[in-house]
PDB file of C-alpha atoms in Angstrom:
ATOM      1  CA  UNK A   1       0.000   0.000   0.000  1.00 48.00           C
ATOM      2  CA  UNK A   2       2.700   2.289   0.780  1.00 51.00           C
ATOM      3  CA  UNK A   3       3.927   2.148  -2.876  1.00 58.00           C
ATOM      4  CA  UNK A   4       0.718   3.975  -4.331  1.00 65.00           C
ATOM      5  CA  UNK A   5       0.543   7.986  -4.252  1.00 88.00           C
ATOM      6  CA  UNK A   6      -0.765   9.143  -1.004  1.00 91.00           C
ATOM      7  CA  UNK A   7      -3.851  10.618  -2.030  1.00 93.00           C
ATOM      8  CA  UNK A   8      -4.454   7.337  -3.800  1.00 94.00           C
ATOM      9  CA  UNK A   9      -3.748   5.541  -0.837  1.00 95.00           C
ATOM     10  CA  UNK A  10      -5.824   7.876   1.513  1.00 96.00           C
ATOM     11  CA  UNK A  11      -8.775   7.062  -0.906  1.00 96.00           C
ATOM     12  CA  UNK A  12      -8.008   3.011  -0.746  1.00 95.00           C
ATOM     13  CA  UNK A  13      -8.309   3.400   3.651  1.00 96.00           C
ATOM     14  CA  UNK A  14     -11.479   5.432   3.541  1.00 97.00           C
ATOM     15  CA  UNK A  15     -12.756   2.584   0.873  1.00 97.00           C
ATOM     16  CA  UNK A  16     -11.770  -0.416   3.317  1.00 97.00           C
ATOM     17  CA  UNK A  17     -13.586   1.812   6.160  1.00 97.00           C
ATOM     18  CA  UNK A  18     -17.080   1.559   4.033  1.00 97.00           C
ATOM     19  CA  UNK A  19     -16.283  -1.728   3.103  1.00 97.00           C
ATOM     20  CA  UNK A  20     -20.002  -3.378   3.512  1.00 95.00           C
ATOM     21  CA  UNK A  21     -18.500  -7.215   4.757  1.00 96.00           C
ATOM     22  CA  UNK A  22     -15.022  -6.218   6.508  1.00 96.00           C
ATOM     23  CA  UNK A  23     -15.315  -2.114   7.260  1.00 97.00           C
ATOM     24  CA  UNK A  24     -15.753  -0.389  10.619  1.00 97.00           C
ATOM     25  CA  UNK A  25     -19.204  -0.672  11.414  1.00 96.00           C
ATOM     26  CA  UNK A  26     -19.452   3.136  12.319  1.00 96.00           C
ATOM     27  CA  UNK A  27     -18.111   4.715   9.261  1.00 97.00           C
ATOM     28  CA  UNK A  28     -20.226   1.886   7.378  1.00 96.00           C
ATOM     29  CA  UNK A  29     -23.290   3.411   8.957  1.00 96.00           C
ATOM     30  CA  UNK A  30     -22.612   7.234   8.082  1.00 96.00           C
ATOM     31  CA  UNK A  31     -24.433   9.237   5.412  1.00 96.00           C
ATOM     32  CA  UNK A  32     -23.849  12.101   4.195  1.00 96.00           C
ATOM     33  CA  UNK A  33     -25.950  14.253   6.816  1.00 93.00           C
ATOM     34  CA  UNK A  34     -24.229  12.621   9.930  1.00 95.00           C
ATOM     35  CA  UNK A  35     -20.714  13.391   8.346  1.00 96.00           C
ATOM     36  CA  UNK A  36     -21.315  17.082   7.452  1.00 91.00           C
ATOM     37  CA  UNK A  37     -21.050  18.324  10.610  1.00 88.00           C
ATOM     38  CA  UNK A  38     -17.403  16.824  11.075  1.00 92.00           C
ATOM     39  CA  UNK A  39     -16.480  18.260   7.783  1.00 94.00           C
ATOM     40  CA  UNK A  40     -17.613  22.254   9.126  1.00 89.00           C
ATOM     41  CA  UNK A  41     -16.174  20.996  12.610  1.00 90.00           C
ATOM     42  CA  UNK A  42     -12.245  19.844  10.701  1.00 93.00           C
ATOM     43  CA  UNK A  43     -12.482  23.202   8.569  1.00 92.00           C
ATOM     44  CA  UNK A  44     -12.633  25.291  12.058  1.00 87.00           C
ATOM     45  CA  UNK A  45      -9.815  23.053  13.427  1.00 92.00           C
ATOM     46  CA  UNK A  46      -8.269  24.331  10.223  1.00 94.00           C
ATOM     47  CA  UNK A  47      -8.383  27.586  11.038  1.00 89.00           C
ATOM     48  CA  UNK A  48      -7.248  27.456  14.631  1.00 89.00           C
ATOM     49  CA  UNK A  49      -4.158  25.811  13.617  1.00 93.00           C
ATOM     50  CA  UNK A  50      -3.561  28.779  11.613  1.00 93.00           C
ATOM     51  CA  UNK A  51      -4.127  31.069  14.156  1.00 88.00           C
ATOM     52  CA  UNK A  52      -2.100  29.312  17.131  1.00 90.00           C
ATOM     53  CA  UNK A  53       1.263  29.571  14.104  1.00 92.00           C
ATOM     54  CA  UNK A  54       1.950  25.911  14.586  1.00 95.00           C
ATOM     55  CA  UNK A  55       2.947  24.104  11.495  1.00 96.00           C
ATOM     56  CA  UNK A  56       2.197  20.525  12.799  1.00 96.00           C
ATOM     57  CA  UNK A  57      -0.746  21.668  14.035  1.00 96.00           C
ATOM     58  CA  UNK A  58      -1.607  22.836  10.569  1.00 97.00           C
ATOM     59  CA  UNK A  59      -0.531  19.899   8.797  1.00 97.00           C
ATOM     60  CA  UNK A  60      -2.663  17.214  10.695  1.00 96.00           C
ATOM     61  CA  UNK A  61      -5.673  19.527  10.673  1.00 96.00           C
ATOM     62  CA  UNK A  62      -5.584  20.121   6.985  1.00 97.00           C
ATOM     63  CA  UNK A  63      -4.820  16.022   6.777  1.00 96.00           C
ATOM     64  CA  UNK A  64      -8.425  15.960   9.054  1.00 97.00           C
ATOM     65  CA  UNK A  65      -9.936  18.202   6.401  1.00 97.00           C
ATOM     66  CA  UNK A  66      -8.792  16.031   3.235  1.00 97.00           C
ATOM     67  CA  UNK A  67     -10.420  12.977   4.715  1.00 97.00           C
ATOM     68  CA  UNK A  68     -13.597  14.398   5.046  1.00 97.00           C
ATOM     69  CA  UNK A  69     -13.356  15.453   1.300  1.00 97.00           C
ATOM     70  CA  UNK A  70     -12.289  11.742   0.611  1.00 97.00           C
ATOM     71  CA  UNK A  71     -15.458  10.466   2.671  1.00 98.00           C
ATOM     72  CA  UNK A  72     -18.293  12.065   1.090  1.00 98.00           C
ATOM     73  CA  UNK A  73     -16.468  11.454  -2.263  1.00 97.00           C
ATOM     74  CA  UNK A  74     -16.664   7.527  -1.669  1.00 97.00           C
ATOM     75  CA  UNK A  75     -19.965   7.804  -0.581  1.00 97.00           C
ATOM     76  CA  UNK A  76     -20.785   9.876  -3.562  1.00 97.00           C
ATOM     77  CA  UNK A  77     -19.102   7.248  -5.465  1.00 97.00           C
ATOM     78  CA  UNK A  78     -21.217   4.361  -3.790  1.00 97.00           C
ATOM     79  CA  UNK A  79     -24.234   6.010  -4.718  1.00 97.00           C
ATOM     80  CA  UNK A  80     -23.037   5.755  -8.528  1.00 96.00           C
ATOM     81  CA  UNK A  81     -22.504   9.872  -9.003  1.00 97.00           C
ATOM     82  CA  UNK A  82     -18.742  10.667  -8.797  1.00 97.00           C
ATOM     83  CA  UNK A  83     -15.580   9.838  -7.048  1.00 96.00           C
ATOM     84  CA  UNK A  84     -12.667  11.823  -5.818  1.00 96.00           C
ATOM     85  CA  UNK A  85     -11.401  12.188  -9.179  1.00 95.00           C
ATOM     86  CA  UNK A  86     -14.539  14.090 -10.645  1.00 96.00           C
ATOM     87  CA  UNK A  87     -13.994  16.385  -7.212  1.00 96.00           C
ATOM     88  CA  UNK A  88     -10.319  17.004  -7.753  1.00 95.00           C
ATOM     89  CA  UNK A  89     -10.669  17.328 -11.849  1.00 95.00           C
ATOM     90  CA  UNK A  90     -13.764  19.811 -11.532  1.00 95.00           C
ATOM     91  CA  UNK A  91     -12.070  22.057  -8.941  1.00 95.00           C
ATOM     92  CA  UNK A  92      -9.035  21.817 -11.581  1.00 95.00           C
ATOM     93  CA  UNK A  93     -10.585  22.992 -14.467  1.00 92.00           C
ATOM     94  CA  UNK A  94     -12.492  25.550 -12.249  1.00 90.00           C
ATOM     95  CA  UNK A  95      -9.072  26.840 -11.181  1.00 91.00           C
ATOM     96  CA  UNK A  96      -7.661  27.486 -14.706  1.00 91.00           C
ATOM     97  CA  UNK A  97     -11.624  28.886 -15.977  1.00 87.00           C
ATOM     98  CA  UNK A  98     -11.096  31.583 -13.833  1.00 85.00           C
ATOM     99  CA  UNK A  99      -7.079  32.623 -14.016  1.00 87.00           C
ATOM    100  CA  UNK A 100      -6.865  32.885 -17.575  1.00 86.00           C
ATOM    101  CA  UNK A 101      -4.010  35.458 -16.882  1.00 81.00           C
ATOM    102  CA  UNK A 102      -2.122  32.440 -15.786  1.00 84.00           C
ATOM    103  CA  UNK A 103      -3.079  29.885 -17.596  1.00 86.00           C
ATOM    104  CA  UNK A 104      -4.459  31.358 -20.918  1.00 78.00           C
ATOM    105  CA  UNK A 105      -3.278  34.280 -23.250  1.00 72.00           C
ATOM    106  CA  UNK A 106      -4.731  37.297 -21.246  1.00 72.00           C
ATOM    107  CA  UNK A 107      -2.740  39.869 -19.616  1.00 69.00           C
ATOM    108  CA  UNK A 108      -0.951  39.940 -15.813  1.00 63.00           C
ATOM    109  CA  UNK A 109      -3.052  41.415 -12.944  1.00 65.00           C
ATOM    110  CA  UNK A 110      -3.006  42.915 -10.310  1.00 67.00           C
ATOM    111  CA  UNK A 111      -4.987  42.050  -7.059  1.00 68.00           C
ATOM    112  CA  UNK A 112      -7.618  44.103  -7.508  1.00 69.00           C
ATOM    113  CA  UNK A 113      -8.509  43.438 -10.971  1.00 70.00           C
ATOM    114  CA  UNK A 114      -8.079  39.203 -10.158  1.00 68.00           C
ATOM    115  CA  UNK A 115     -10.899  40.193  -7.958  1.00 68.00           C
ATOM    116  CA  UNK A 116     -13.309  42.225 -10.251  1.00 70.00           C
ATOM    117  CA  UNK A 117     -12.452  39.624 -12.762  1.00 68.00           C
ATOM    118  CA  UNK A 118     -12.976  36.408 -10.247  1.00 66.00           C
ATOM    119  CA  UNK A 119     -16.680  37.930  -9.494  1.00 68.00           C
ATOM    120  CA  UNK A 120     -17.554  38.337 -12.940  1.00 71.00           C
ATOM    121  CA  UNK A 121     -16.424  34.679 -14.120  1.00 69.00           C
ATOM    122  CA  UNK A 122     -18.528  33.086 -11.174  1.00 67.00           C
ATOM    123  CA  UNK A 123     -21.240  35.523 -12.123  1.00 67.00           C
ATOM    124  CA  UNK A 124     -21.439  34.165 -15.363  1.00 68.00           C
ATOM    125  CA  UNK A 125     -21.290  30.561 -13.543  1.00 66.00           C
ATOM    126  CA  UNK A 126     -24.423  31.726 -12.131  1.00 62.00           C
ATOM    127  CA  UNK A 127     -25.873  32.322 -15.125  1.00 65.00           C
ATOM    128  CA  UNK A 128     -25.293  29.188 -16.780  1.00 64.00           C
ATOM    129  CA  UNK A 129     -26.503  27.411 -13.779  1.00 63.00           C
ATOM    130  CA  UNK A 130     -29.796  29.592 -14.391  1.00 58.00           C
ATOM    131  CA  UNK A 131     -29.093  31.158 -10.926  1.00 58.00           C
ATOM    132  CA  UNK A 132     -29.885  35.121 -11.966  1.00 64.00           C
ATOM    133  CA  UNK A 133     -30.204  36.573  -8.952  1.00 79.00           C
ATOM    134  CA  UNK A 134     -27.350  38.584  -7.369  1.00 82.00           C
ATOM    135  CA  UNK A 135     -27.819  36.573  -4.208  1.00 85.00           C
ATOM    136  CA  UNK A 136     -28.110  33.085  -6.010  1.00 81.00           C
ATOM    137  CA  UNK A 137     -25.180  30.669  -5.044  1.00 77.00           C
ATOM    138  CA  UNK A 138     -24.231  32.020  -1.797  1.00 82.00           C
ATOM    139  CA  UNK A 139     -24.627  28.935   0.549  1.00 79.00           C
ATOM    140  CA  UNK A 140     -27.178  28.246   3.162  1.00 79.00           C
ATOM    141  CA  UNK A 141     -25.058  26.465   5.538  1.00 73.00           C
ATOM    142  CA  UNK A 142     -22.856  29.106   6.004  1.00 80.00           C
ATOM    143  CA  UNK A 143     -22.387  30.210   9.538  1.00 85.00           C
ATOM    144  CA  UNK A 144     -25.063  33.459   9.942  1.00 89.00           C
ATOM    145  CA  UNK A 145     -22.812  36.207  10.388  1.00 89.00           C
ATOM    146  CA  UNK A 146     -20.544  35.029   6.935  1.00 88.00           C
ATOM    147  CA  UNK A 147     -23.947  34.637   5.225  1.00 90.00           C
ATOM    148  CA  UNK A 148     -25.116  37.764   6.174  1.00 92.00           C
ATOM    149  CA  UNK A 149     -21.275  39.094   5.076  1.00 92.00           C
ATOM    150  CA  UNK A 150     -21.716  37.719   1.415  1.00 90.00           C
ATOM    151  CA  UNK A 151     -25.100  38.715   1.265  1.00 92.00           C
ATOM    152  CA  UNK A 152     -24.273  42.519   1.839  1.00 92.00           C
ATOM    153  CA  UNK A 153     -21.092  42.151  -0.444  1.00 90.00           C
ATOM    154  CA  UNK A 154     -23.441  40.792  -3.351  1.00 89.00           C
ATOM    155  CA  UNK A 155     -25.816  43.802  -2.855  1.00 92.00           C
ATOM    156  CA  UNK A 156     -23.162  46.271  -2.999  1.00 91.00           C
ATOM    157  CA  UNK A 157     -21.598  45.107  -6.574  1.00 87.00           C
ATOM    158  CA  UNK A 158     -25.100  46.297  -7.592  1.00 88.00           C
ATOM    159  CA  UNK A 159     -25.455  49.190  -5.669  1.00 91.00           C
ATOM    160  CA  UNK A 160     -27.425  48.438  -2.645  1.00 92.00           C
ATOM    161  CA  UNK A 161     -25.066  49.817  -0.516  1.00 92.00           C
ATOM    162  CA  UNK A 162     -24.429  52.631   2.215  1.00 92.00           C
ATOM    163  CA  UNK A 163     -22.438  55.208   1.563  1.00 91.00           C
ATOM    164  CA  UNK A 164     -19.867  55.227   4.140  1.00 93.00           C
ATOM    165  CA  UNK A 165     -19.724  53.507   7.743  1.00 94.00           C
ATOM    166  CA  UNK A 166     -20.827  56.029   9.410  1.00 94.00           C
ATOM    167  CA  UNK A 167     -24.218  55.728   7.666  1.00 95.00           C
ATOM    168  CA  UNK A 168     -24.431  51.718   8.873  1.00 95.00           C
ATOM    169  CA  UNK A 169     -23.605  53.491  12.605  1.00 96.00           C
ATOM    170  CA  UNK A 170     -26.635  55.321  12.065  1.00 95.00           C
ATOM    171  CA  UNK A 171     -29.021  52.460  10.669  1.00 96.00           C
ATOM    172  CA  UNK A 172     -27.409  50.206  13.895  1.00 96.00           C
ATOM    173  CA  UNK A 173     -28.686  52.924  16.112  1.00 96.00           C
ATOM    174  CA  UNK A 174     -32.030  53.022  14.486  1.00 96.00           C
ATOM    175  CA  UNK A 175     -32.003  49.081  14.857  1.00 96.00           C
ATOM    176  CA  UNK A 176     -31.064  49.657  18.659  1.00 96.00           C
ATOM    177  CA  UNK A 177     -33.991  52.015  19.116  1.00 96.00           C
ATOM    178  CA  UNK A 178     -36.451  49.553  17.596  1.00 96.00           C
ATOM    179  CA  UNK A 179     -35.246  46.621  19.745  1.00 96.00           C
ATOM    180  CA  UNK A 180     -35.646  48.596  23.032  1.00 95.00           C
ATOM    181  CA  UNK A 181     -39.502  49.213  21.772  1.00 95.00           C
ATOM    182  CA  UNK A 182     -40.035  45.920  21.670  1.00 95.00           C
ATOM    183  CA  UNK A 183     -38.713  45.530  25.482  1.00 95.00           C
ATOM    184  CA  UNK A 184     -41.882  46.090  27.651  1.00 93.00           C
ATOM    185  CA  UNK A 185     -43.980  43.440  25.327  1.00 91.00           C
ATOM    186  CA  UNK A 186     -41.030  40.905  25.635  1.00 89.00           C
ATOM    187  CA  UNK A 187     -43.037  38.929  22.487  1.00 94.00           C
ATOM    188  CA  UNK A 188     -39.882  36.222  21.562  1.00 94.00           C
ATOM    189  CA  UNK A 189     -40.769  36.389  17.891  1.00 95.00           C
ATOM    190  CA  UNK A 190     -40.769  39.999  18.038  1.00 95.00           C
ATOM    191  CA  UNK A 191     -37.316  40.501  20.040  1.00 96.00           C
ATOM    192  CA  UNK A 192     -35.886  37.640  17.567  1.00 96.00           C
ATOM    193  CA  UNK A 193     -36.848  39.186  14.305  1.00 96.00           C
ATOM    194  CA  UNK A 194     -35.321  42.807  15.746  1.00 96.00           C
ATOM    195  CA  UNK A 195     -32.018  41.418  17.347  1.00 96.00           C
ATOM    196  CA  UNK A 196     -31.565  39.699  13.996  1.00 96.00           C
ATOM    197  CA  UNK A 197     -31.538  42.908  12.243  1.00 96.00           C
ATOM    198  CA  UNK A 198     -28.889  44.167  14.579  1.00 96.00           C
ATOM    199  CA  UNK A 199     -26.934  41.582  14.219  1.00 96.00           C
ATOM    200  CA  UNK A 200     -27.353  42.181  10.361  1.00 95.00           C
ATOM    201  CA  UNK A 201     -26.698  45.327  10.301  1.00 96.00           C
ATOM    202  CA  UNK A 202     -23.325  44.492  12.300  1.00 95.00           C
ATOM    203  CA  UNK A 203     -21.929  42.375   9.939  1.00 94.00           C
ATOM    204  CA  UNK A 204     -22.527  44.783   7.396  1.00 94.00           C
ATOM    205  CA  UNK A 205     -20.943  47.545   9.403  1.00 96.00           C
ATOM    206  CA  UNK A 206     -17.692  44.951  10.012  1.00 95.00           C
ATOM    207  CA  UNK A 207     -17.963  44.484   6.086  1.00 93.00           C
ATOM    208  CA  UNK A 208     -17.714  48.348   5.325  1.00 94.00           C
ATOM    209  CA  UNK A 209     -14.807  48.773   7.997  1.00 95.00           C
ATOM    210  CA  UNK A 210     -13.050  46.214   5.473  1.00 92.00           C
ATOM    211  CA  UNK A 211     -13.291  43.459   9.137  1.00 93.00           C
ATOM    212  CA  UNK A 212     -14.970  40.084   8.666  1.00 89.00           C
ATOM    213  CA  UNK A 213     -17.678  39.725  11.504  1.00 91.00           C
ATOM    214  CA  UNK A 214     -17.164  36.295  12.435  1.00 87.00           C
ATOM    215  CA  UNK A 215     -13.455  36.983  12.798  1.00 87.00           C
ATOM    216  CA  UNK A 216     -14.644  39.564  14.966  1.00 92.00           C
ATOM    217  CA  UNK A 217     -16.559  37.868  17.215  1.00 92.00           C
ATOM    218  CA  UNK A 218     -14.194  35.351  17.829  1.00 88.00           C
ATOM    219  CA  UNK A 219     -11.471  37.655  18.827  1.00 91.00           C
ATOM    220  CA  UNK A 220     -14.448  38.633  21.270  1.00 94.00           C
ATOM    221  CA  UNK A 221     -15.197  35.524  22.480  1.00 94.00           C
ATOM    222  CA  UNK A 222     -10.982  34.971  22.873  1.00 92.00           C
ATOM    223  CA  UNK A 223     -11.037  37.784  24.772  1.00 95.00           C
ATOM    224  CA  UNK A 224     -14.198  37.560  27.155  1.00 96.00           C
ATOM    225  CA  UNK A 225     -12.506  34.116  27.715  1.00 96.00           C
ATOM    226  CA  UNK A 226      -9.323  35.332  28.840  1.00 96.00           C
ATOM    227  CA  UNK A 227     -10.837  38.344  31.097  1.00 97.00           C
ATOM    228  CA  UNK A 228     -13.860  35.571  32.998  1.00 97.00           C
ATOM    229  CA  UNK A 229     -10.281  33.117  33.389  1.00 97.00           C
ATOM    230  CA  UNK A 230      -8.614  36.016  35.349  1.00 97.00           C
ATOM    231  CA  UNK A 231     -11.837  36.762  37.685  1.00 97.00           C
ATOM    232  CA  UNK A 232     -11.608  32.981  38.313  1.00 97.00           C
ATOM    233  CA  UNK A 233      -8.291  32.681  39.152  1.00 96.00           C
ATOM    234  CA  UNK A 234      -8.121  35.935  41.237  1.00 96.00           C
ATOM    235  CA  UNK A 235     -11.561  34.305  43.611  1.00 97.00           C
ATOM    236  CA  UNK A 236     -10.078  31.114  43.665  1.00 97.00           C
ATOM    237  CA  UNK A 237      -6.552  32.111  45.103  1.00 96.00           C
ATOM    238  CA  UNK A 238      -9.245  34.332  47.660  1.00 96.00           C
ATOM    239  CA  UNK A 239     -10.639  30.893  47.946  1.00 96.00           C
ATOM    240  CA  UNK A 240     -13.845  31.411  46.720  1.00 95.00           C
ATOM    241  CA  UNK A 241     -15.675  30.659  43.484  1.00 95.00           C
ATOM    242  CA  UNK A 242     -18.024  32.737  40.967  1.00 95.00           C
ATOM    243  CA  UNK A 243     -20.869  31.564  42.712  1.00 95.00           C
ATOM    244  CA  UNK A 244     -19.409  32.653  46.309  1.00 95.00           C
ATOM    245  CA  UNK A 245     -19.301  36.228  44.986  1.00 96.00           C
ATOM    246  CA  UNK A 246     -21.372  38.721  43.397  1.00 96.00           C
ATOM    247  CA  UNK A 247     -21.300  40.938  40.246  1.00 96.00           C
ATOM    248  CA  UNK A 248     -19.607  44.003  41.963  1.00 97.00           C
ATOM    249  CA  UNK A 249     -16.650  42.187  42.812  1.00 97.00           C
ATOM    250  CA  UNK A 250     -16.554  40.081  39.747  1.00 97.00           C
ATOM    251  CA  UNK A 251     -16.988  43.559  37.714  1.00 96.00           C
ATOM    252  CA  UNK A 252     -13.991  44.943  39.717  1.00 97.00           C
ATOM    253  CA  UNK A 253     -11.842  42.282  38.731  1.00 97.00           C
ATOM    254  CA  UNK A 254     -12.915  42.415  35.054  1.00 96.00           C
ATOM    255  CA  UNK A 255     -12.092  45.828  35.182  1.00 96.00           C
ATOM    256  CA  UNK A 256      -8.309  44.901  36.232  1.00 96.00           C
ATOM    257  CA  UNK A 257      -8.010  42.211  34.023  1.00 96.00           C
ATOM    258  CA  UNK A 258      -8.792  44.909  31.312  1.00 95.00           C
ATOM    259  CA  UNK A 259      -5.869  46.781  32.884  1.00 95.00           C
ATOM    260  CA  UNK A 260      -3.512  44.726  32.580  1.00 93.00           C
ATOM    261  CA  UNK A 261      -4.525  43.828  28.873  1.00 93.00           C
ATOM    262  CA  UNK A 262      -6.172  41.143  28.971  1.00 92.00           C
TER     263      UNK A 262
END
């Protein structure tokens, strides 16, 4: 086995896993529903190895991510509709479709006009595909906030955009005000419909600022992390625990866990 090409040999394992006599009896029991959340899980692993700089990290997380692409392209190929060769060939000629300035006659360019020119050739994607809308395509199992991201960058190509940030600061506010109306009634449907403009509104805000939200919010959630780990550590050395104090004294040490940059 070890004399094949990896990739070849990676897609021989994940075949002996499905086997349907002498395979693993979990992976033979997977579909395609039960293994897409691993997949989005793997592709977040991805990125935290990126972000903690560690090149083993990296390389075992982006090995994790290749064998989910090799899993739902054997059970693709069980089902008689392609195998991991159709995947890697159509995401090859995909590739050289849209850099003709690479791979074709047309002229170098720069960044910015690789861009303008990237949108237009999977616009016209769309439009084979009979998907004319300018929000066709953008997937529904994205995670909310990059949705919401794509959504707003599609509407500006055409247009539909604000002027400058400071106009989304003053459409947030308006947002703001219409979410504390709903406060006295406290009707769920109501408060969910409004917060979900906000949060909208923010990612389109984080868009204009040239910031993607959900990197954003997870330098937030980083953060809050760090600061609640300090106010624990600080009670339990006063040998108490969160729910021995109260939220003045938790508050206080927040504050110096902000002070010393936390």
């Amino acid at each position: 086995m070890t004399d094949q090409p990896r990739v070849l040999e990676l897609i021989n394992v994940m075949a002996a896993l499905r086997h349907p006599v002498t395979g693993c009896p979990w992976d033979k029991e997977q579909d395609f529903s039960t293994i897409a959340p691993y997949t989005i899980e793997e592709a977040y692993e991805v990125r935290a190895a990126i972000e903690s700089g560690e090149p083993e990290a990296l390389r075992d997380e982006l090995g994790d991510l290749l064998f989910q692409v090799v899993y739902h392209a054997q059970m693709a190929s069980e089902r008689g509709w392609f195998g991991f060769d159709e995947v890697a060939a159509g995401i090859t000629e995909k590739m050289i479709r849209r850099h003709p300035h690479v791979f074709g006659g047309e002229a170098a360019r720069d960044a910015g006009a690789q861009s303008a020119a990237w949108e237009a050739q999977k616009a016209q994607e769309r439009l084979e595909k009979a998907e004319s809308g300018t929000l066709s395509g953008v997937a529904s199992a994205l995670p909310a906030l990059a949705r919401a991201h794509k959504f707003c960058a599609r509407a500006a190509r055409v247009g539909f955009d604000w002027p400058h940030a400071e106009a989304v600061l003053d459409k947030l506010e308006e947002e703001v005000r219409e979410l504390r109306a709903e406060l006295p009634g406290a009707a769920p449907a109501r408060l969910a419909d409004e917060l979900g403009d906000m949060l909208f509104v923010m990612a389109n805000l984080a868009r204009k600022l040239g910031l993607n939200a959900e990197e954003c919010l997870a330098g937030a959630n980083a953060k809050f992390a760090r600061r609640f780990g300090f106010v624990e550590d600080a009670l339990a050395r006063a040998g108490k625990t969160p729910q021995m104090s109260d939220l003045a004294e938790m508050d206080a040490l927040w504050n110096k866990a902000k002070e010393a940059g936390l």
